[in-house]
Structure formats: C-alpha cells, structure tokens
mmCIF file of C-alpha atoms in Angstrom:
data_model
loop_
_atom_site.group_PDB
_atom_site.id
_atom_site.type_symbol
_atom_site.label_atom_id
_atom_site.label_comp_id
_atom_site.label_asym_id
_atom_site.label_seq_id
_atom_site.Cartn_x
_atom_site.Cartn_y
_atom_site.Cartn_z
ATOM 1 C CA MET A 1 133.531 160.435 130.496
ATOM 2 C CA SER A 2 136.442 158.371 131.709
ATOM 3 C CA LEU A 3 136.045 155.881 134.506
ATOM 4 C CA THR A 4 139.069 157.535 136.106
ATOM 5 C CA SER A 5 138.216 160.646 138.116
ATOM 6 C CA THR A 6 140.326 163.327 139.718
ATOM 7 C CA SER A 7 139.528 165.601 142.623
ATOM 8 C CA THR A 8 140.873 168.581 144.466
ATOM 9 C CA SER A 9 141.274 167.843 148.131
ATOM 10 C CA ALA A 10 140.773 170.047 151.151
ATOM 11 C CA SER A 11 140.432 169.012 154.755
ATOM 12 C CA THR A 12 139.965 170.533 158.161
ATOM 13 C CA SER A 13 140.836 168.956 161.468
ATOM 14 C CA THR A 14 137.806 167.901 163.498
ATOM 15 C CA SER A 15 139.679 168.957 166.636
ATOM 16 C CA ALA A 16 138.674 172.562 165.945
ATOM 17 C CA LEU A 17 135.007 171.663 165.569
ATOM 18 C CA THR A 18 132.361 170.889 168.154
ATOM 19 C CA ASP A 19 130.670 167.583 167.432
ATOM 20 C CA LEU A 20 127.001 168.533 167.549
ATOM 21 C CA TYR A 21 125.831 165.020 166.745
ATOM 22 C CA PRO A 22 127.676 162.288 168.680
ATOM 23 C CA THR A 23 127.200 158.769 167.349
ATOM 24 C CA ARG A 24 128.759 155.284 167.236
ATOM 25 C CA GLY A 25 129.351 155.323 171.003
ATOM 26 C CA ALA A 26 128.603 152.795 173.699
ATOM 27 C CA VAL A 27 124.867 153.569 173.762
ATOM 28 C CA GLU A 28 122.226 154.952 171.422
ATOM 29 C CA VAL A 29 121.448 158.657 171.990
ATOM 30 C CA THR A 30 118.973 161.219 170.673
ATOM 31 C CA VAL A 31 119.869 164.863 170.074
ATOM 32 C CA PRO A 32 117.487 167.634 168.948
ATOM 33 C CA ARG A 33 118.442 169.065 165.583
ATOM 34 C CA GLN A 34 120.923 171.929 166.003
ATOM 35 C CA ASP A 35 120.722 173.257 162.429
ATOM 36 C CA PRO A 36 118.121 174.940 160.225
ATOM 37 C CA VAL A 37 116.138 172.771 157.827
ATOM 38 C CA VAL A 38 115.782 175.378 155.072
ATOM 39 C CA TRP A 39 118.919 177.519 155.032
ATOM 40 C CA GLY A 40 117.845 179.864 152.256
ATOM 41 C CA ALA A 41 115.469 182.801 152.695
ATOM 42 C CA PRO A 42 111.788 181.997 151.962
ATOM 43 C CA ASP A 43 111.741 184.527 149.130
ATOM 44 C CA THR A 44 114.909 183.246 147.446
ATOM 45 C CA PRO A 45 114.152 182.878 143.713
ATOM 46 C CA GLY A 46 114.175 179.320 142.427
ATOM 47 C CA PRO A 47 112.103 176.357 141.291
ATOM 48 C CA PHE A 48 110.489 175.820 144.715
ATOM 49 C CA ALA A 49 107.613 178.116 145.664
ATOM 50 C CA ALA A 50 107.553 179.569 149.193
ATOM 51 C CA ALA A 51 104.752 177.192 150.224
ATOM 52 C CA GLU A 52 106.829 174.221 149.066
ATOM 53 C CA LEU A 53 109.778 175.381 151.151
ATOM 54 C CA MET A 54 107.480 175.594 154.185
ATOM 55 C CA ALA A 55 106.253 172.046 153.547
ATOM 56 C CA TYR A 56 109.842 170.853 153.291
ATOM 57 C CA GLU A 57 110.650 172.603 156.567
ATOM 58 C CA ARG A 58 107.748 170.808 158.263
ATOM 59 C CA ASP A 59 108.055 167.323 156.777
ATOM 60 C CA GLY A 60 111.694 167.063 155.744
ATOM 61 C CA PHE A 61 110.866 166.251 152.129
ATOM 62 C CA ARG A 62 109.099 167.514 149.033
ATOM 63 C CA ALA A 63 107.872 165.369 146.146
ATOM 64 C CA ILE A 64 107.465 166.599 142.562
ATOM 65 C CA ASN A 65 105.029 164.587 140.432
ATOM 66 C CA GLN A 66 106.714 165.314 137.104
ATOM 67 C CA LEU A 67 110.264 166.622 137.070
ATOM 68 C CA LEU A 68 111.202 164.850 133.817
ATOM 69 C CA ASP A 69 109.024 164.321 130.769
ATOM 70 C CA ASP A 70 108.731 160.980 128.972
ATOM 71 C CA ASP A 71 111.493 161.738 126.472
ATOM 72 C CA GLU A 72 113.886 162.684 129.252
ATOM 73 C CA VAL A 73 113.023 159.542 131.211
ATOM 74 C CA ALA A 74 113.753 157.464 128.106
ATOM 75 C CA LEU A 75 117.141 159.178 127.705
ATOM 76 C CA TYR A 76 118.211 158.518 131.295
ATOM 77 C CA ARG A 77 116.824 154.973 131.291
ATOM 78 C CA ALA A 78 118.838 154.206 128.167
ATOM 79 C CA GLU A 79 121.966 155.624 129.776
ATOM 80 C CA LEU A 80 121.367 153.552 132.927
ATOM 81 C CA GLU A 81 120.996 150.405 130.811
ATOM 82 C CA ARG A 82 124.148 151.259 128.865
ATOM 83 C CA LEU A 83 126.147 151.671 132.045
ATOM 84 C CA ILE A 84 125.055 148.457 133.736
ATOM 85 C CA ALA A 85 125.710 146.483 130.520
ATOM 86 C CA ASP A 86 129.265 147.840 130.208
ATOM 87 C CA PRO A 87 131.836 145.296 131.488
ATOM 88 C CA ALA A 88 134.209 148.133 132.419
ATOM 89 C CA VAL A 89 131.552 149.688 134.657
ATOM 90 C CA ARG A 90 130.743 146.345 136.274
ATOM 91 C CA ALA A 91 134.439 145.742 137.026
ATOM 92 C CA ASP A 92 134.917 149.219 138.506
ATOM 93 C CA GLU A 93 134.962 149.541 142.300
ATOM 94 C CA ARG A 94 132.164 152.096 142.034
ATOM 95 C CA SER A 95 129.721 149.336 141.060
ATOM 96 C CA ILE A 96 128.028 147.480 143.919
ATOM 97 C CA ILE A 97 126.861 143.948 143.160
ATOM 98 C CA GLU A 98 123.840 142.169 144.690
ATOM 99 C CA PRO A 99 125.202 139.304 146.859
ATOM 100 C CA LYS A 100 122.638 136.752 145.666
ATOM 101 C CA SER A 101 121.713 137.610 142.085
ATOM 102 C CA LYS A 102 125.150 139.047 141.222
ATOM 103 C CA GLU A 103 123.412 141.846 139.344
ATOM 104 C CA ILE A 104 124.491 145.462 139.701
ATOM 105 C CA ARG A 105 122.763 147.105 142.655
ATOM 106 C CA SER A 106 124.257 150.620 142.413
ATOM 107 C CA VAL A 107 126.815 152.551 140.401
ATOM 108 C CA PHE A 108 128.405 155.469 142.243
ATOM 109 C CA GLU A 109 129.847 158.727 140.940
ATOM 110 C CA VAL A 110 127.683 158.588 137.819
ATOM 111 C CA HIS A 111 128.062 162.316 137.242
ATOM 112 C CA ARG A 112 131.756 161.618 136.564
ATOM 113 C CA ILE A 113 131.302 158.385 134.637
ATOM 114 C CA SER A 114 128.520 159.712 132.396
ATOM 115 C CA GLU A 115 128.159 163.096 130.703
ATOM 116 C CA VAL A 116 124.428 162.382 130.370
ATOM 117 C CA PHE A 117 124.007 162.227 134.145
ATOM 118 C CA ALA A 118 126.457 165.117 134.603
ATOM 119 C CA ARG A 119 124.048 167.302 132.614
ATOM 120 C CA LEU A 120 121.199 166.201 134.862
ATOM 121 C CA VAL A 121 123.166 167.274 137.950
ATOM 122 C CA ARG A 122 123.655 170.726 136.388
ATOM 123 C CA ASP A 123 119.986 171.041 135.377
ATOM 124 C CA GLU A 124 118.537 174.091 137.147
ATOM 125 C CA ARG A 125 115.384 172.122 138.006
ATOM 126 C CA VAL A 126 117.650 169.863 140.086
ATOM 127 C CA VAL A 127 120.571 171.911 141.411
ATOM 128 C CA GLY A 128 118.462 175.086 141.678
ATOM 129 C CA ARG A 129 116.244 173.453 144.278
ATOM 130 C CA ALA A 130 119.307 172.311 146.228
ATOM 131 C CA ARG A 131 120.669 175.861 146.297
ATOM 132 C CA GLN A 132 117.311 177.162 147.551
ATOM 133 C CA LEU A 133 117.181 174.648 150.376
ATOM 134 C CA LEU A 134 120.821 174.972 151.440
ATOM 135 C CA GLY A 135 121.161 178.729 150.976
ATOM 136 C CA SER A 136 124.505 178.595 149.168
ATOM 137 C CA ASP A 137 126.395 177.142 146.265
ATOM 138 C CA VAL A 138 126.495 173.368 146.386
ATOM 139 C CA TYR A 139 128.744 170.525 145.317
ATOM 140 C CA VAL A 140 127.985 166.837 144.765
ATOM 141 C CA HIS A 141 128.809 164.838 147.880
ATOM 142 C CA GLN A 142 127.597 161.628 146.259
ATOM 143 C CA SER A 143 125.787 160.468 143.135
ATOM 144 C CA ARG A 144 124.632 157.067 142.029
ATOM 145 C CA ILE A 145 122.124 155.111 140.031
ATOM 146 C CA ASN A 146 120.199 152.521 142.000
ATOM 147 C CA VAL A 147 119.101 149.502 140.012
ATOM 148 C CA LYS A 148 116.437 147.530 141.810
ATOM 149 C CA PRO A 149 115.468 144.752 139.389
ATOM 150 C CA GLY A 150 112.477 142.544 140.042
ATOM 151 C CA PHE A 151 112.441 139.150 141.724
ATOM 152 C CA GLY A 152 114.554 139.663 144.773
ATOM 153 C CA ALA A 153 116.516 142.910 144.749
ATOM 154 C CA GLY A 154 117.421 143.777 148.320
ATOM 155 C CA GLY A 155 116.111 146.803 150.177
ATOM 156 C CA PHE A 156 117.862 149.506 152.196
ATOM 157 C CA TYR A 157 117.225 149.234 155.939
ATOM 158 C CA TRP A 158 116.043 152.198 158.024
ATOM 159 C CA HIS A 159 118.749 154.825 158.500
ATOM 160 C CA SER A 160 119.579 158.519 158.530
ATOM 161 C CA ASP A 161 122.037 159.385 155.783
ATOM 162 C CA PHE A 162 123.485 162.179 157.896
ATOM 163 C CA GLU A 163 124.409 159.738 160.644
ATOM 164 C CA THR A 164 126.666 157.937 158.171
ATOM 165 C CA TRP A 165 127.933 161.045 156.397
ATOM 166 C CA HIS A 166 128.772 162.670 159.732
ATOM 167 C CA ALA A 167 130.356 159.590 161.267
ATOM 168 C CA GLU A 168 132.239 158.262 158.240
ATOM 169 C CA ASP A 169 132.618 161.203 155.811
ATOM 170 C CA GLY A 170 133.012 164.115 158.229
ATOM 171 C CA LEU A 171 130.087 166.345 157.265
ATOM 172 C CA PRO A 172 129.835 168.710 160.271
ATOM 173 C CA ASN A 173 126.276 170.029 159.925
ATOM 174 C CA MET A 174 122.900 169.074 158.537
ATOM 175 C CA ARG A 175 123.216 171.187 155.399
ATOM 176 C CA THR A 176 122.802 168.464 152.808
ATOM 177 C CA VAL A 177 119.892 167.398 150.622
ATOM 178 C CA SER A 178 119.255 164.334 148.488
ATOM 179 C CA VAL A 179 117.084 163.989 145.435
ATOM 180 C CA SER A 180 115.788 160.661 144.181
ATOM 181 C CA ILE A 181 114.561 160.822 140.578
ATOM 182 C CA ALA A 182 112.474 157.855 139.443
ATOM 183 C CA LEU A 183 113.384 156.233 136.118
ATOM 184 C CA THR A 184 110.733 153.534 136.496
ATOM 185 C CA GLU A 185 107.290 153.676 138.017
ATOM 186 C CA ASN A 186 107.270 153.642 141.810
ATOM 187 C CA LEU A 187 104.517 151.250 142.850
ATOM 188 C CA ASP A 188 103.380 150.486 146.373
ATOM 189 C CA THR A 189 104.707 146.951 145.865
ATOM 190 C CA ASN A 190 108.159 147.210 144.255
ATOM 191 C CA GLY A 191 110.297 148.414 147.143
ATOM 192 C CA GLY A 192 109.617 152.148 147.126
ATOM 193 C CA LEU A 193 111.151 154.831 149.313
ATOM 194 C CA MET A 194 109.658 155.211 152.809
ATOM 195 C CA ILE A 195 110.261 158.257 155.025
ATOM 196 C CA MET A 196 109.112 159.118 158.544
ATOM 197 C CA PRO A 197 107.799 162.713 158.123
ATOM 198 C CA GLY A 198 109.242 165.040 160.763
ATOM 199 C CA SER A 199 111.978 162.615 161.823
ATOM 200 C CA HIS A 200 114.561 165.067 160.443
ATOM 201 C CA ARG A 201 114.184 167.164 163.612
ATOM 202 C CA THR A 202 115.788 164.524 165.862
ATOM 203 C CA PHE A 203 119.260 163.075 165.413
ATOM 204 C CA LEU A 204 119.594 159.446 166.427
ATOM 205 C CA GLY A 205 123.158 158.588 167.381
ATOM 206 C CA CYS A 206 123.646 154.852 166.942
ATOM 207 C CA ALA A 207 125.500 152.485 169.253
ATOM 208 C CA GLY A 208 128.585 150.543 168.241
ATOM 209 C CA ALA A 209 131.959 151.442 166.786
ATOM 210 C CA THR A 210 132.601 151.750 163.054
ATOM 211 C CA PRO A 211 134.659 148.876 161.632
ATOM 212 C CA GLU A 212 137.490 149.735 159.266
ATOM 213 C CA ASP A 213 136.378 149.533 155.613
ATOM 214 C CA ASN A 214 132.801 149.429 156.852
ATOM 215 C CA TYR A 215 131.598 150.808 153.510
ATOM 216 C CA LYS A 216 132.377 147.530 151.713
ATOM 217 C CA LYS A 217 129.698 145.792 153.757
ATOM 218 C CA SER A 218 127.283 148.670 154.353
ATOM 219 C CA LEU A 219 126.719 149.345 150.641
ATOM 220 C CA GLN A 220 125.207 145.881 150.365
ATOM 221 C CA MET A 221 123.626 145.639 153.822
ATOM 222 C CA GLN A 222 123.544 148.276 156.558
ATOM 223 C CA ASP A 223 125.117 147.241 159.871
ATOM 224 C CA ALA A 224 127.026 149.990 161.687
ATOM 225 C CA GLY A 225 124.786 153.021 161.970
ATOM 226 C CA THR A 226 121.613 150.953 162.217
ATOM 227 C CA PRO A 227 119.018 152.216 164.723
ATOM 228 C CA SER A 228 117.560 149.879 167.325
ATOM 229 C CA ASP A 229 114.084 148.410 166.910
ATOM 230 C CA GLU A 230 112.968 150.366 169.979
ATOM 231 C CA ALA A 231 114.163 153.700 168.561
ATOM 232 C CA LEU A 232 112.578 153.020 165.170
ATOM 233 C CA THR A 233 109.291 152.053 166.789
ATOM 234 C CA SER A 234 109.286 155.264 168.816
ATOM 235 C CA LEU A 235 109.985 157.392 165.726
ATOM 236 C CA ALA A 236 107.347 155.591 163.672
ATOM 237 C CA ASP A 237 104.753 155.956 166.435
ATOM 238 C CA GLU A 238 105.474 159.687 166.619
ATOM 239 C CA HIS A 239 105.807 160.505 162.924
ATOM 240 C CA GLY A 240 104.195 157.729 160.910
ATOM 241 C CA ILE A 241 105.573 156.380 157.635
ATOM 242 C CA LYS A 242 105.086 157.845 154.160
ATOM 243 C CA LEU A 243 105.509 155.562 151.133
ATOM 244 C CA PHE A 244 106.355 157.318 147.876
ATOM 245 C CA THR A 245 104.700 156.165 144.680
ATOM 246 C CA GLY A 246 104.597 157.887 141.325
ATOM 247 C CA ARG A 247 105.297 157.795 137.634
ATOM 248 C CA ALA A 248 108.736 157.614 136.074
ATOM 249 C CA GLY A 249 110.087 161.149 136.030
ATOM 250 C CA SER A 250 108.809 162.041 139.498
ATOM 251 C CA ALA A 251 111.325 163.169 142.113
ATOM 252 C CA THR A 252 111.638 163.505 145.873
ATOM 253 C CA TRP A 253 113.966 165.919 147.669
ATOM 254 C CA PHE A 254 114.611 164.948 151.278
ATOM 255 C CA ASP A 255 116.664 166.235 154.176
ATOM 256 C CA CYS A 256 119.853 164.410 155.113
ATOM 257 C CA ASN A 257 118.529 163.513 158.576
ATOM 258 C CA CYS A 258 115.215 161.950 157.522
ATOM 259 C CA MET A 259 114.769 158.420 158.791
ATOM 260 C CA HIS A 260 114.116 156.435 155.628
ATOM 261 C CA GLY A 261 114.482 153.042 153.989
ATOM 262 C CA SER A 262 113.008 150.759 151.358
ATOM 263 C CA GLY A 263 111.884 147.161 151.205
ATOM 264 C CA ASP A 264 112.948 144.281 148.974
ATOM 265 C CA ASN A 265 111.542 144.134 145.473
ATOM 266 C CA ILE A 266 110.034 140.687 144.906
ATOM 267 C CA THR A 267 107.704 141.841 142.118
ATOM 268 C CA PRO A 268 108.515 141.445 138.404
ATOM 269 C CA TYR A 269 108.693 145.237 138.085
ATOM 270 C CA PRO A 270 112.042 147.010 138.494
ATOM 271 C CA ARG A 271 112.477 150.237 140.466
ATOM 272 C CA SER A 272 115.436 152.244 139.271
ATOM 273 C CA ASN A 273 116.362 155.800 140.165
ATOM 274 C CA VAL A 274 119.080 158.442 140.015
ATOM 275 C CA PHE A 275 120.192 159.564 143.465
ATOM 276 C CA ILE A 276 122.119 162.837 143.862
ATOM 277 C CA VAL A 277 123.370 164.293 147.145
ATOM 278 C CA PHE A 278 124.103 168.021 147.231
ATOM 279 C CA ASN A 279 126.096 169.500 150.115
ATOM 280 C CA SER A 280 126.659 173.180 150.856
ATOM 281 C CA VAL A 281 130.111 174.474 149.976
ATOM 282 C CA GLU A 282 130.011 175.998 153.482
ATOM 283 C CA ASN A 283 129.623 172.522 155.020
ATOM 284 C CA ARG A 284 132.493 170.755 153.313
ATOM 285 C CA ALA A 285 133.694 167.463 154.711
ATOM 286 C CA VAL A 286 136.378 167.330 157.397
ATOM 287 C CA GLU A 287 137.845 164.219 158.988
ATOM 288 C CA PRO A 288 135.331 161.531 160.048
ATOM 289 C CA PHE A 289 133.686 162.124 163.416
ATOM 290 C CA ALA A 290 133.279 158.429 164.296
ATOM 291 C CA ALA A 291 135.289 156.247 161.939
ATOM 292 C CA PRO A 292 138.967 155.258 161.779
ATOM 293 C CA VAL A 293 139.431 156.346 158.142
ATOM 294 C CA ARG A 294 137.621 158.268 155.442
ATOM 295 C CA ARG A 295 135.445 156.421 152.977
ATOM 296 C CA PRO A 296 136.595 156.465 149.322
ATOM 297 C CA GLU A 297 135.955 159.683 147.428
ATOM 298 C CA PHE A 298 133.469 158.048 145.063
ATOM 299 C CA ILE A 299 131.184 157.642 148.108
ATOM 300 C CA GLY A 300 132.061 160.790 150.067
ATOM 301 C CA ALA A 301 133.505 163.479 147.806
ATOM 302 C CA ARG A 302 136.515 165.601 148.667
ATOM 303 C CA ASP A 303 136.151 167.712 145.533
ATOM 304 C CA PHE A 304 134.186 170.751 146.708
ATOM 305 C CA THR A 305 133.892 172.451 143.327
ATOM 306 C CA PRO A 306 130.467 174.140 143.079
ATOM 307 C CA VAL A 307 128.040 172.784 140.510
ATOM 308 C CA ARG A 308 127.746 175.235 137.616
#
C-alpha cells in the first residue's frame, strides 16, 4: 500500500454534547464510568464466549494465549522487519523514533501502509471480538506496530488511553477497545504490558492544559494526561497490577479506560507487537474536548468507514 493515505471526514460540534469526562483542568478529578463496558448482548455470536465477556466486564481486559499460530507470527514479524528497514517508512511522519537510540519506536497507521497488516485488521478473530464488545460495526481509530528492541527501549508511562482520545481526539464515550498482539515473546523482564484490573470503572481526569502539538512529545514520552503519583498509588492499592506474559501470537483485548503502562526494556530480548484500536461507528470522533486542535489523522482517525 502507498504511504499516502486518504480519508473521508465527518465532524460534530462538541457544543451539542455533554462532556461526561472532564479532564485537563486546574485539578485532577475522578468520575465514575458513565458508559457500559460490554455494549453487545451476552449472547451475541462471535469469537468470545459468554464467560469471557463477563470476565472482560469485570476486569477490563481479556487475554488469549494463542490468537496466531507460528506461521502467522513469522509472517507478521517479517512484515514488521520489512517496514522498519524501509527508508521511506523511517522518513514518514508516522514513524516515531527513540530519542536516544534513534531506532524506530512505533509506526502508525500500519493498516494503510501495509496490506499484510490490513488483512490482520479484517481477520474475524480480531475485528469480530471488537464488534462483540462494542455492540456495533467498528472502524480503526488507530493502528501501529510497537518495536521495543532490547538494551534500552523506553517504556510507556501509566495512562488511560481514553483520557487522551477524549481530550485530544474527541471520542465522546468509552466505546473503544484495543488489542495488543504479541509478535515476540512477552517475558516478565522485557517491558511487558501492565494493567490495573478494574481501573476501567473510574475515569481519572488529569490536571494541566494540553499544549499545542502535544502529540509530537507525547508519542515519545507522556506528559500532558499523566496521572499524579497519589492517584496512581490509590488505584494500584485498590486494583493491583497485572503483568502480561506469553508466547508470540498471544493477544490482549483491553478497555479504553484501563490504567496501563509498560516499563523500559533493558534486556537483550525485543518485545514487539501490533496494536489496533477499534472504535464504534456510533462513537465517532467530534472536536477535541480538551485540546486546542485535533491530532493528525494517522493518530486519531477521521475516516469512519466500518471494517469489512
């Protein structure tokens, strides 16, 4: 696929919407979740069993030990390596570079750059679970490959994705799910994903205004939208912390409001994954709720075409 993408735009004024989740104000605030966790009916046909949907409702996530087989992992690993070795991809604004090592950290909009990853997005094992959870057709709000090479790749500090997507992309409601699909083994030492189970039921509105072009800094190191140490300690004391490990080919679906993060990878062993964010077509982005301008479309999509 071409590195140049097109999109169909649609927008709605936020003035007609009630902001259920205020954030980026003078002080940090907490708000009970105002939205369902599982929007679909428990008996909706799909890859998730009813018991798995109940577990997702309770914890805010669901892990699958083997979504992809070894041959599929090899295919997607090879495509990841091809992309990060391509000078045109490295020079594209959708590639985020590690400040110290100067290696590629992430490549966004991979379902547009790569037909291989576009097929993965359309795979019923992937998008079918998103439709079950969100109770509607879905579109891709964001996709990326995360490349976390050994010996010093930086982590992602604690955050709720929804806080950013609401504040900076204009997603009105918590009707969004992410899936992280491992392309390398997730060890307990190489900077794996950590989630606070149950944290999805409380929205944490962060203090501090959003700088213009905040995304240029936040994609390398989170600043605006970062919870306080006191708030994180309270959430961790209440919910605990779950570290995800597993073989290449495993996957984790998690709610947009889960408090999560990952540590640096100082081991020799890389941790790479495909990260896809599905949003309900009934929750399409409007204008940002707490930012001066929209983020670029390769980070927060304005093409609401359902995945087919």
